[in-house]
Short mmCIF file of C-alpha atoms in Angstrom, two decimals:
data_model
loop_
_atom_site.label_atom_id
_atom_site.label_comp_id
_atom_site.label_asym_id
_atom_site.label_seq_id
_atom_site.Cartn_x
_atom_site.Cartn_y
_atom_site.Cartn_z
CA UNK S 1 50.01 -0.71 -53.83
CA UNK S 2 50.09 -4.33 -52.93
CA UNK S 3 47.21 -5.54 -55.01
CA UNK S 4 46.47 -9.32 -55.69
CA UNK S 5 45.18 -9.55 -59.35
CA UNK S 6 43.33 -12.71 -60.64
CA UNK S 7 42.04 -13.35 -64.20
CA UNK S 8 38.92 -14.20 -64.64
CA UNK S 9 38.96 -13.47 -68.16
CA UNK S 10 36.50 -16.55 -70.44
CA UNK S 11 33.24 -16.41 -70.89
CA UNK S 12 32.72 -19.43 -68.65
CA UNK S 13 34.27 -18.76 -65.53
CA UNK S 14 32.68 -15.44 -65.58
CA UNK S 15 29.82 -16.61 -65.45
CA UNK S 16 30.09 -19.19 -62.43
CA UNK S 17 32.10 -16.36 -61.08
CA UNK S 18 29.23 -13.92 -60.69
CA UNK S 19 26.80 -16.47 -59.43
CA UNK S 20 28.81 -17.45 -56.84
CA UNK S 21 29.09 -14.31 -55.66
CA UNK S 22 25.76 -13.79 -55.01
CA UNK S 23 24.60 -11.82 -58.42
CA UNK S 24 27.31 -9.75 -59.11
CA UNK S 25 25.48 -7.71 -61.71
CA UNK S 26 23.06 -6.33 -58.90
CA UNK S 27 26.14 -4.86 -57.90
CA UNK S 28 27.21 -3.38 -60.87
CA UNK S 29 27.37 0.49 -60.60
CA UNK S 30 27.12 2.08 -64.06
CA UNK S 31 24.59 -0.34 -65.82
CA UNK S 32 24.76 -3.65 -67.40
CA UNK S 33 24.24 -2.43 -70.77
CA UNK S 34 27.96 -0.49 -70.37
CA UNK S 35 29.64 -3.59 -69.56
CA UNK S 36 31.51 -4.85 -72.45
CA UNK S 37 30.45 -8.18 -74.45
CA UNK S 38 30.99 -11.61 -73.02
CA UNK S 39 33.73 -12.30 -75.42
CA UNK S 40 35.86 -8.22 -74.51
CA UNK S 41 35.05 -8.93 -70.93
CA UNK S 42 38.34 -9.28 -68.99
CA UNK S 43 36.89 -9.14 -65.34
CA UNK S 44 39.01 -9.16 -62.33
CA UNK S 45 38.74 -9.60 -58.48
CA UNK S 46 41.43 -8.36 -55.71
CA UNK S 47 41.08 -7.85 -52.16
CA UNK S 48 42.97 -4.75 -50.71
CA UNK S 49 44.41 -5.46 -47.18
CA UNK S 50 46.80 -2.59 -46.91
CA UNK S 51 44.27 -0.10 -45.22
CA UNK S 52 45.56 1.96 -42.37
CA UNK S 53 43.23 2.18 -39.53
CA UNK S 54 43.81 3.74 -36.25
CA UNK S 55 41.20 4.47 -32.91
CA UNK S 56 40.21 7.74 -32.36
CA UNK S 57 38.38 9.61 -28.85
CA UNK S 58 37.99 13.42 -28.57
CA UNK S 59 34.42 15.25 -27.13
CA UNK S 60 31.47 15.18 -29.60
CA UNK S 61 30.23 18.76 -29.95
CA UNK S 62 27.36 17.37 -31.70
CA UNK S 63 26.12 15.85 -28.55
CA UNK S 64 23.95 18.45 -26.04
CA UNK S 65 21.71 17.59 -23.24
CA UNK S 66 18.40 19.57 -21.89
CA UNK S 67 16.16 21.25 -23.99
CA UNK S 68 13.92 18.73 -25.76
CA UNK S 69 16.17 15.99 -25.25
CA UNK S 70 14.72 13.65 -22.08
CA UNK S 71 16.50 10.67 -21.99
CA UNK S 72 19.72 10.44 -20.44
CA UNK S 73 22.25 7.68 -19.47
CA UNK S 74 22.68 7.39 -16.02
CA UNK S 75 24.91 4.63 -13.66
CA UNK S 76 28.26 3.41 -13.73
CA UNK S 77 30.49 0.69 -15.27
CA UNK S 78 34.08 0.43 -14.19
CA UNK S 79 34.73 -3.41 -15.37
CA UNK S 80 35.03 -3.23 -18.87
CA UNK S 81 38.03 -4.66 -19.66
CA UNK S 82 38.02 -3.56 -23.11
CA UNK S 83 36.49 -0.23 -23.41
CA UNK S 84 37.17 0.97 -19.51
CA UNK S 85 35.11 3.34 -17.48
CA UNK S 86 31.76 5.15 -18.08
CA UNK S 87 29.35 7.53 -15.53
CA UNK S 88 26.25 8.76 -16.24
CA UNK S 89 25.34 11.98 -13.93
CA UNK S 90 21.79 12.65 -14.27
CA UNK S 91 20.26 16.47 -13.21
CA UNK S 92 16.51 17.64 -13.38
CA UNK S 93 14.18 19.91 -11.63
CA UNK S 94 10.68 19.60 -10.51
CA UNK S 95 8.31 22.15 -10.41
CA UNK S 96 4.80 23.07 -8.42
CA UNK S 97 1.76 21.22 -9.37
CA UNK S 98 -0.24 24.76 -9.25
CA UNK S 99 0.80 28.51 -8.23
CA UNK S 100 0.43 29.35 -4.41
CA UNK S 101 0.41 25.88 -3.31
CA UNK S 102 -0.36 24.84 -0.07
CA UNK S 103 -0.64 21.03 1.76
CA UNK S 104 -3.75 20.44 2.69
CA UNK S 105 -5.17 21.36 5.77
CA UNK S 106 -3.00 21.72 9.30
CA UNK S 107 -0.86 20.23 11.41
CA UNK S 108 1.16 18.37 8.89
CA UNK S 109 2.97 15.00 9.48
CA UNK S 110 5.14 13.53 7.20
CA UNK S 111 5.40 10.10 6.23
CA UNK S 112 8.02 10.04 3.41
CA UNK S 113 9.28 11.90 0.38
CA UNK S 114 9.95 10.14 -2.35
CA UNK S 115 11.62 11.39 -6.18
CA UNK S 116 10.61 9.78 -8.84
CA UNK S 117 12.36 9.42 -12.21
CA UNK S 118 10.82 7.58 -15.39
CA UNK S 119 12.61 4.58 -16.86
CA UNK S 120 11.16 2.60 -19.33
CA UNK S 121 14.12 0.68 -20.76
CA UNK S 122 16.01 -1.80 -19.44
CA UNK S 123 19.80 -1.89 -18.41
CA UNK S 124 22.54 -2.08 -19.99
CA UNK S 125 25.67 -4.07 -18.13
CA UNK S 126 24.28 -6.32 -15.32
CA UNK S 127 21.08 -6.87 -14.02
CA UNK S 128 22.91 -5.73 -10.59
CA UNK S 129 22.18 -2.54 -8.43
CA UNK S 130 23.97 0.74 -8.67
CA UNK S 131 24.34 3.06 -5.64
CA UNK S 132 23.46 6.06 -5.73
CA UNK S 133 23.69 9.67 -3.89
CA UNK S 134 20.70 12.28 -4.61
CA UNK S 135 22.22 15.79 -3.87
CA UNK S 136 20.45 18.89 -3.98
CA UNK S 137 21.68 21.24 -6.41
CA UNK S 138 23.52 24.79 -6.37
CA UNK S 139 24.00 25.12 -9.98
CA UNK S 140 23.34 29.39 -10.88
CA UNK S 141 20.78 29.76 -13.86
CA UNK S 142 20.18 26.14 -14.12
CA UNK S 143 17.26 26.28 -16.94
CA UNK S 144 15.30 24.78 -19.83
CA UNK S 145 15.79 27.00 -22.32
CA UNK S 146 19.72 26.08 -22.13
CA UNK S 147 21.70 23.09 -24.17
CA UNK S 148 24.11 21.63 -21.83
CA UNK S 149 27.36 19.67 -23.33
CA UNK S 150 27.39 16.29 -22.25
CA UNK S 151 31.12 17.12 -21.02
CA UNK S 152 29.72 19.94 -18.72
CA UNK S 153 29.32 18.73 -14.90
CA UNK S 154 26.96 20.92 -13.02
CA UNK S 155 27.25 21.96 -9.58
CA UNK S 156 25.64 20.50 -5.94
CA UNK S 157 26.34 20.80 -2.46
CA UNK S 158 27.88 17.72 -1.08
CA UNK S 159 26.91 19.08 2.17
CA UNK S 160 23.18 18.22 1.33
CA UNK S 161 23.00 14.98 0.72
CA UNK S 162 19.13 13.64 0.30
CA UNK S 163 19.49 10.43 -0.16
CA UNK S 164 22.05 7.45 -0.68
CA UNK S 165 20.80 3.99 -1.59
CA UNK S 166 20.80 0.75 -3.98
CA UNK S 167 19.08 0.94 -6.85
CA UNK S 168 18.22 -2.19 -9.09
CA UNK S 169 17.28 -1.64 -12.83
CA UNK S 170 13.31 -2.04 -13.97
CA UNK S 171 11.15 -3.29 -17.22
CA UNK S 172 9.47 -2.01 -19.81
CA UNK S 173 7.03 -3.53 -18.44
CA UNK S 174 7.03 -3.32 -14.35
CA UNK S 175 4.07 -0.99 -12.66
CA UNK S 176 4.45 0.40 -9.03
CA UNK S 177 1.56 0.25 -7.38
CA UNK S 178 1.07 3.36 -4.67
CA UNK S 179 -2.11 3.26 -2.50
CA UNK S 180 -4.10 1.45 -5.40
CA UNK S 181 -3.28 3.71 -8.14
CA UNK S 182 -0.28 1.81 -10.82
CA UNK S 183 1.81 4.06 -12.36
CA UNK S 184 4.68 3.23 -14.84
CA UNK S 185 8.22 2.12 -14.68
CA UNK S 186 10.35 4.25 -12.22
CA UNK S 187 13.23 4.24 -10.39
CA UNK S 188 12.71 5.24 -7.08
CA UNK S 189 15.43 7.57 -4.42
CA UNK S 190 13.58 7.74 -0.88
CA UNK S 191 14.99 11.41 0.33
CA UNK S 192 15.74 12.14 3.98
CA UNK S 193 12.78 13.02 6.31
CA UNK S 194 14.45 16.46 7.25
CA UNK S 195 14.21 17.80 3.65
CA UNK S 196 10.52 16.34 3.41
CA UNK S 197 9.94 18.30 6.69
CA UNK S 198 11.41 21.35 5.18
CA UNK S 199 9.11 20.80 2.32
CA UNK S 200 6.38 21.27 5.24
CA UNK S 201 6.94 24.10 6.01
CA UNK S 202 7.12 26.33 2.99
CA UNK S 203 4.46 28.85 2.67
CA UNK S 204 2.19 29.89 -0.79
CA UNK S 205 3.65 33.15 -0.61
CA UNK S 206 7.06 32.43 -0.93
CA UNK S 207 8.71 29.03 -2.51
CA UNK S 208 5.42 27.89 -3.37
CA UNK S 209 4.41 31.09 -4.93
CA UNK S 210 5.00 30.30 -8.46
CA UNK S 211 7.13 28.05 -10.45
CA UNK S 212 9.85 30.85 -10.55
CA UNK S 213 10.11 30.77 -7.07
CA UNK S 214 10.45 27.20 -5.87
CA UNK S 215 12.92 26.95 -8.79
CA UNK S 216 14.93 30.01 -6.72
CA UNK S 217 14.57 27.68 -3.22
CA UNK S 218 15.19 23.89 -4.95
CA UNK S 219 17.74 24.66 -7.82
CA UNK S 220 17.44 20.94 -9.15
CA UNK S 221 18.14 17.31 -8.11
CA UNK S 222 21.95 15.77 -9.03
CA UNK S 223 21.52 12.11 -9.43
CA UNK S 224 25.30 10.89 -8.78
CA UNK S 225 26.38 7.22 -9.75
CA UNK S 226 29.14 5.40 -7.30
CA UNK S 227 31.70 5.86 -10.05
CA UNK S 228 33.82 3.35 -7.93
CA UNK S 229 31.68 0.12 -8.27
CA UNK S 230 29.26 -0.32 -11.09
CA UNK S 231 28.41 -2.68 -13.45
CA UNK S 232 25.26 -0.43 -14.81
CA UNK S 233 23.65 2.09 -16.79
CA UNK S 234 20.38 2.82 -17.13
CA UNK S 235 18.70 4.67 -19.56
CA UNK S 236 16.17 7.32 -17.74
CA UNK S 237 13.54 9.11 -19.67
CA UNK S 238 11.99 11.93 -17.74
CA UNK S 239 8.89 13.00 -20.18
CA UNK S 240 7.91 9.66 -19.06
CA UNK S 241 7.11 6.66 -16.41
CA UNK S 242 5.76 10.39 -14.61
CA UNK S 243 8.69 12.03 -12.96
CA UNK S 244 8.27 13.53 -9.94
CA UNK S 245 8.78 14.28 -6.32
CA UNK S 246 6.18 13.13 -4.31
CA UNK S 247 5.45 13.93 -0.54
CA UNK S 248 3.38 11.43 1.29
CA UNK S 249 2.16 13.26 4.74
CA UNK S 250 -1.11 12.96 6.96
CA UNK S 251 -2.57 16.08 8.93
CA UNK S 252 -4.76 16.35 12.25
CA UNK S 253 -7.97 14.87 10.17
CA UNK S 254 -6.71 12.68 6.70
CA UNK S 255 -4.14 10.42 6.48
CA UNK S 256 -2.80 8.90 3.08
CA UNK S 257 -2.43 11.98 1.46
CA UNK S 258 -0.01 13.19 -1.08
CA UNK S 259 1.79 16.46 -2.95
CA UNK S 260 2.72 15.77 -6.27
CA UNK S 261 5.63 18.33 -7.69
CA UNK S 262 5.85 17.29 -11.92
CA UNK S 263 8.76 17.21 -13.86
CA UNK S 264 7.27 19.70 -16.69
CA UNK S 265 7.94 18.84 -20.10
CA UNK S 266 8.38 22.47 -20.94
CA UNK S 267 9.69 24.59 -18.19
CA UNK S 268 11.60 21.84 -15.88
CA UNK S 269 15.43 22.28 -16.60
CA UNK S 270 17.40 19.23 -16.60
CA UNK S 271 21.04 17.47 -18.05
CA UNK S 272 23.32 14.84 -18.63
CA UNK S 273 26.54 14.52 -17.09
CA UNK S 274 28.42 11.79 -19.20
CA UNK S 275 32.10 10.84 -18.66
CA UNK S 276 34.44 7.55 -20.07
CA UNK S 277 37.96 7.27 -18.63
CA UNK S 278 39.85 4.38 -20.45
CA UNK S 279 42.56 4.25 -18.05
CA UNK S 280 43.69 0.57 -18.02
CA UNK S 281 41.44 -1.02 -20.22
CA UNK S 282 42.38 -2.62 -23.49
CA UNK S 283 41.70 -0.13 -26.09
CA UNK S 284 44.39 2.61 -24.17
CA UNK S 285 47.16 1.94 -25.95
CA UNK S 286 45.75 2.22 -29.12
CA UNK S 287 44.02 5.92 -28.78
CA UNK S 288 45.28 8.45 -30.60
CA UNK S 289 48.50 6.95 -31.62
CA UNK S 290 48.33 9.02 -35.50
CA UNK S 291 51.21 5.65 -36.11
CA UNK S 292 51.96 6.68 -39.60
CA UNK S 293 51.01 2.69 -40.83
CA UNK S 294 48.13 2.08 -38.21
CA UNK S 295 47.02 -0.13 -35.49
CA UNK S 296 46.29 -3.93 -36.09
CA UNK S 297 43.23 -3.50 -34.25
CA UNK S 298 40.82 -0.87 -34.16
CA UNK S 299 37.69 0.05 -31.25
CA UNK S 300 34.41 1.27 -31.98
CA UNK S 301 32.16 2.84 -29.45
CA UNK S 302 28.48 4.52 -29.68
CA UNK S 303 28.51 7.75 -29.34
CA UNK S 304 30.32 9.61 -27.00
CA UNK S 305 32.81 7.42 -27.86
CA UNK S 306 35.88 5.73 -30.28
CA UNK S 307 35.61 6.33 -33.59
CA UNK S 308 38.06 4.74 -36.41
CA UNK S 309 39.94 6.41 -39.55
CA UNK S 310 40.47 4.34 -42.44
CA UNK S 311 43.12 5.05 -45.57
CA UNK S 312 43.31 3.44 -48.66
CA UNK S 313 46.92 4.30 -49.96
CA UNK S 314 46.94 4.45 -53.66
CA UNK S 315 43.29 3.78 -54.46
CA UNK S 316 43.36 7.07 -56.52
CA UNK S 317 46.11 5.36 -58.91
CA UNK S 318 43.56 2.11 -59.15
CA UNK S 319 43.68 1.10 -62.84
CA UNK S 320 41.37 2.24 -65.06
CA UNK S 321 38.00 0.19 -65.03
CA UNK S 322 34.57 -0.03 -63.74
CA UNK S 323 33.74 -0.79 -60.38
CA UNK S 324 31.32 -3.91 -60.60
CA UNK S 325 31.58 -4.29 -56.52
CA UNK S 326 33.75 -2.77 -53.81
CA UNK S 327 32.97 -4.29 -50.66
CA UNK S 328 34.60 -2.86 -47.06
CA UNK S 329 34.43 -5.79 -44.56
CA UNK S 330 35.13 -5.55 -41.01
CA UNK S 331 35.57 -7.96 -38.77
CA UNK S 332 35.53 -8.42 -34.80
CA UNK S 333 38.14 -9.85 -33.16
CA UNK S 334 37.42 -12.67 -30.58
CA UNK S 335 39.49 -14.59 -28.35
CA UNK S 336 37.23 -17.34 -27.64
CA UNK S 337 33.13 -18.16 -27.28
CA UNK S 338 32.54 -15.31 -25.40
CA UNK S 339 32.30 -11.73 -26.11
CA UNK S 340 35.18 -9.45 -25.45
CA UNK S 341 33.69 -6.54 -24.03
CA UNK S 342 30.90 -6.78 -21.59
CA UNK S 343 28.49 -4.78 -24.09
CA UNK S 344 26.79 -6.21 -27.06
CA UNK S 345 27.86 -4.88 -30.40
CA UNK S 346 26.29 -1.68 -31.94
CA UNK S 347 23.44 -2.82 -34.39
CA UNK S 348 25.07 -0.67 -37.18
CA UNK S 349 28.40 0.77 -38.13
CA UNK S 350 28.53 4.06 -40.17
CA UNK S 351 30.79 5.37 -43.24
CA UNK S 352 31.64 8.64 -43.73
CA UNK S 353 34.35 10.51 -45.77
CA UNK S 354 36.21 13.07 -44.78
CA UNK S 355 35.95 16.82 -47.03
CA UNK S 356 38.47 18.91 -44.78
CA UNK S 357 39.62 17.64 -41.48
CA UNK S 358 37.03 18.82 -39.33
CA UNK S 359 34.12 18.32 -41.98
CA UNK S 360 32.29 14.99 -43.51
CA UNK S 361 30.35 14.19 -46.27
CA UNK S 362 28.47 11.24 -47.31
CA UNK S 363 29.65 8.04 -49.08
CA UNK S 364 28.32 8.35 -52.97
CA UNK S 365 26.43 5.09 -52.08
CA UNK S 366 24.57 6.19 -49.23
CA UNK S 367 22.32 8.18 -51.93
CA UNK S 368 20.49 10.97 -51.15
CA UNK S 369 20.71 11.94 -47.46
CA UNK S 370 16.68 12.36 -47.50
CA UNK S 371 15.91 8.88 -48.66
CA UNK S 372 19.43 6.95 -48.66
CA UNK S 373 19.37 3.72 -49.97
CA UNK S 374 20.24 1.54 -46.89
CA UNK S 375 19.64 -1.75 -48.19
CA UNK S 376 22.47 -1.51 -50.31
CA UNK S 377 24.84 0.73 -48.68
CA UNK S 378 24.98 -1.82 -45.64
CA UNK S 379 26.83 -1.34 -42.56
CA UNK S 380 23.92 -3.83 -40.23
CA UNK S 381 25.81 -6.10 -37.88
CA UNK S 382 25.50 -9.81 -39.33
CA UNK S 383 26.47 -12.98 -37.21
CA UNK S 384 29.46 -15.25 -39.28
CA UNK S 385 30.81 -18.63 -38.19
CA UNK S 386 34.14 -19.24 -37.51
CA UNK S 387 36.65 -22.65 -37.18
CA UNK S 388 36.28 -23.75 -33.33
CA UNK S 389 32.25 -23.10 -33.21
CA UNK S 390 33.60 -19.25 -32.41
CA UNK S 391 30.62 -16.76 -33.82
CA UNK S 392 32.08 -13.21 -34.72
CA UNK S 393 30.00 -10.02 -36.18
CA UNK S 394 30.66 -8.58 -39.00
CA UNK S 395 30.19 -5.28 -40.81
CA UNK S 396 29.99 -4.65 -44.71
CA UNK S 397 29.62 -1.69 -46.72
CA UNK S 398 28.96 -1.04 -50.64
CA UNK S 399 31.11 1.48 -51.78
CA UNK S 400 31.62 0.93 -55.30
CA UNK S 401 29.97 4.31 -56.40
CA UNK S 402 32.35 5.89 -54.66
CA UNK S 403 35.54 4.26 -55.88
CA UNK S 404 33.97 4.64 -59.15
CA UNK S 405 34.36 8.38 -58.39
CA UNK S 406 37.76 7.69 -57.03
CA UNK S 407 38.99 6.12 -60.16
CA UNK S 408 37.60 8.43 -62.49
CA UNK S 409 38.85 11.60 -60.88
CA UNK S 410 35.82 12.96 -59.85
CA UNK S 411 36.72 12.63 -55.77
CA UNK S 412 39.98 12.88 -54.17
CA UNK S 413 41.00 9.34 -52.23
CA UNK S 414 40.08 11.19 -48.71
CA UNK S 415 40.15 9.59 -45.41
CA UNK S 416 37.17 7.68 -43.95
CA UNK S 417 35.64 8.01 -40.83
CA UNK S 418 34.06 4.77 -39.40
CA UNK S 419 31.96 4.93 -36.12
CA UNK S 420 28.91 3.04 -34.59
CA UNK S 421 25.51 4.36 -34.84
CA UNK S 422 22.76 3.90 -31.75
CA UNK S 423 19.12 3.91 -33.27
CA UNK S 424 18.74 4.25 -29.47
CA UNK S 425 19.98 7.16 -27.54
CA UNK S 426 22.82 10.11 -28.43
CA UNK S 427 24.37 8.39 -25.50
CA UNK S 428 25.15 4.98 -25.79
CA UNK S 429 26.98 2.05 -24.83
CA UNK S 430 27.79 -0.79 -27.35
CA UNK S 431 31.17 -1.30 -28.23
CA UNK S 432 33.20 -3.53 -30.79
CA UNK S 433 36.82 -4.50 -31.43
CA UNK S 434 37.73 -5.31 -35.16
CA UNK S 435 40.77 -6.28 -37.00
CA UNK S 436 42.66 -2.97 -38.10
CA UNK S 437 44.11 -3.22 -41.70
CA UNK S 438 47.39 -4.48 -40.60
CA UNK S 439 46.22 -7.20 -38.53
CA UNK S 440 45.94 -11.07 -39.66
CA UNK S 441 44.17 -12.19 -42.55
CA UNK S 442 41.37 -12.41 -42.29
CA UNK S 443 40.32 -10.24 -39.37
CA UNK S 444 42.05 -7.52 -40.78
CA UNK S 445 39.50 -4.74 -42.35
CA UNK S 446 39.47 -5.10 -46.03
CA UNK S 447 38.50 -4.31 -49.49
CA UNK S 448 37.34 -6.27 -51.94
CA UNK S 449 36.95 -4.90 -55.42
CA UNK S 450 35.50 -6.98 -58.84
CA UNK S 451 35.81 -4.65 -61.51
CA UNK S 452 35.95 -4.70 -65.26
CA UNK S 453 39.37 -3.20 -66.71
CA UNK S 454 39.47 -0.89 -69.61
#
């Protein structure tokens, strides 16, 4: 293990030592009544840069769609140059507004039909419109009471096609106004006048019956992004901004009249179609590599996305001491003022360790999962200055419980596995590119250790 040792070892340089770096004893794992006296004190401080670090993508299991989870993530971006490709396929159903439904009164006319989704976030990409094509779905036993996999396209007829237009991203807080009455943010697909009209025509004693049966004659809506052009995703949430489909008609005495057919919270099926293809893009070559000494740089993505495994080689043969701070920094890499990727970066990076290869466990300084102790752990996104006026984020965790464990023989040096966290949505967007722990000092990820030797 290439480790860097300097002495810090008199009384008086251990003590400007500690105040410069910002109270060093508030780091100090096991106590300051167990560190040694002033005058035994031999205190040391090394920075590790021989991690290996490589980029990781495979599905998420973790990750369903339907049920009780409404929002979805819905558009397309194929211009990142970084992080590639992403589509967002949205599906829902609608149901009746009450059994044995009729339109009111005779000889119906109809004006438009209009489906209504709730949106009450803004975009993410460009404040630029996304096409899209609403489809009318064939999907067999498309319900609530199922969890769909993000991975999992459904089914619709590309034959029925109900609508095909621009659609430009809203605000929190935009209202649509409809004849006087303002209603939420939505995004809004005009359908085609013949499936309005068919709407017409359906009887209270067949598809409008009961829920059950105008679920067996309209199966669903698929909400498909142009996955060609797109600089967009949106962020849909269907329990609200009231989701609908809405038929505006007039008959032979009233005109201005409307049919209202709810998403329902609890009986209205719907999914999330969610698909990345890095194909070109930046991060490709470094996916999956398993290079036994790592990549220089490493690509983190919110969830479904890239993930990053970090090694420490030799950190279980550390000397023997205690652990007054470990600190793992990571860095993004910029090649200029700008960002690199066309995403901001995720708010928060998270830390795991691995147990067995397919199972993680918690870093000894998160605490207790119930009530972890966050403000010391780390892992926010802070803003550093660089030479050149360049501003780069950076990500720092506490783990000097952990090593402590480490050096003690109470936990096995395991693997870590470092990913971004949304406080957002299970689907998300944000992206970052960081040093890997072969790359240039100082981008490179790193530890940095203080300890007191035995």
């Amino acid at each position: 293990m290439k480790i860097n040792f300097r002495n810090l070892g008199c009384v008086a340089v251990f003590s400007t030592v500690l105040y410069a770096l910002s109270g060093c004893n508030e780091s100090t794992i096991l106590g300051k009544d167990l560190i040694p006296d002033a005058d035994k004190v031999n205190v040391k401080d090394t920075t590790i840069n021989t991690l290996i670090t490589s980029s990781v993508y495979r599905a998420d299991s973790s990750i369903r769609t339907g049920q009780g989870n409404y929002r979805a993530t819905m558009g397309s971006i194929t211009h990142d140059p970084v992080f590639g490709k992403s589509h967002g396929f949205l599906y829902t159903q609608v149901g009746l507004s009450s059994n044995e439904f009729t339109f009111a009164g005779t000889g119906h006319v109809l004006d438009s039909v209009v489906l209504y989704v709730g949106c009450d976030t803004i975009w993410y990409g460009e404040n630029a419109p996304v096409n899209y094509k609403v489809y009318r779905m064939n999907e067999p036993d498309f319900k609530i009471d199922s969890n769909y996999s993000y991975t999992r396209p459904l089914s619709y007829n590309p034959a029925e096609l109900l609508a095909d237009q621009n659609i430009y991203p809203v605000y929190p807080k935009d209202s649509l106004s409809i004849y006087g009455v303002k209603y939420p943010p939505q995004l809004r697909f005009k359908l085609s006048n013949a499936f309005g009209n068919e709407l017409l025509q359906q009887r209270a004693d067949a598809a409008f019956l009961s829920d059950s049966a105008f679920r067996v004659y309209l199966k669903g809506f698929a909400i498909v992004p142009d996955t060609i052009n797109g600089k967009t995703m949106l962020f849909p949430n269907l329990n609200s901004g009231d989701t609908r489909l809405t038929v505006y008609y007039r008959n032979s005495t009233d005109d201005s009249l409307t049919a209202n057919f709810p998403f329902q919270q609890y009986s209205s099926a719907h999914a999330n179609f969610f698909t990345r293809n890095y194909t070109g893009s930046e991060v490709a070559p470094y996916l999956n590599t398993d290079k036994p000494m790592g990549e220089n740089q490493i690509f983190l993505q919110e969830a479904p996305g890239i993930f990053a495994q970090l090694r420490i080689p030799d950190l279980e043969n550390f000397p023997k001491a205690i652990i007054n701070k470990a600190e793992l920094v990571v860095t993004q890499i910029s090649t200029g003022t700008t960002p690199s990727t066309i995403f901001t970066e995720p708010d928060r990076l998270f830390l795991w360790r691995y147990i067995t290869h397919d199972s993680l466990g918690y870093i000894v300084d998160y605490g207790n999962p119930n009530n972890p102790d966050l403000a010391y752990y780390g892992g926010n996104k802070t803003v550093i200055d660089l030479p050149g006026g360049i501003k780069v984020v950076q990500y720092k965790f506490n783990i000097a419980r952990h090593m402590q464990f480490i050096v003690d023989k109470k936990l096995e040096n395991s693997v870590f596995k470092l990913e971004a966290i949304s406080g957002r949505y299970s689907i998300d967007m944000r992206g970052v590119k960081a040093g890997g722990g072969n790359a240039t000092p100082p981008a490179n990820v790193k530890l940095r250790i203080i300890y007191t030797q035995l």
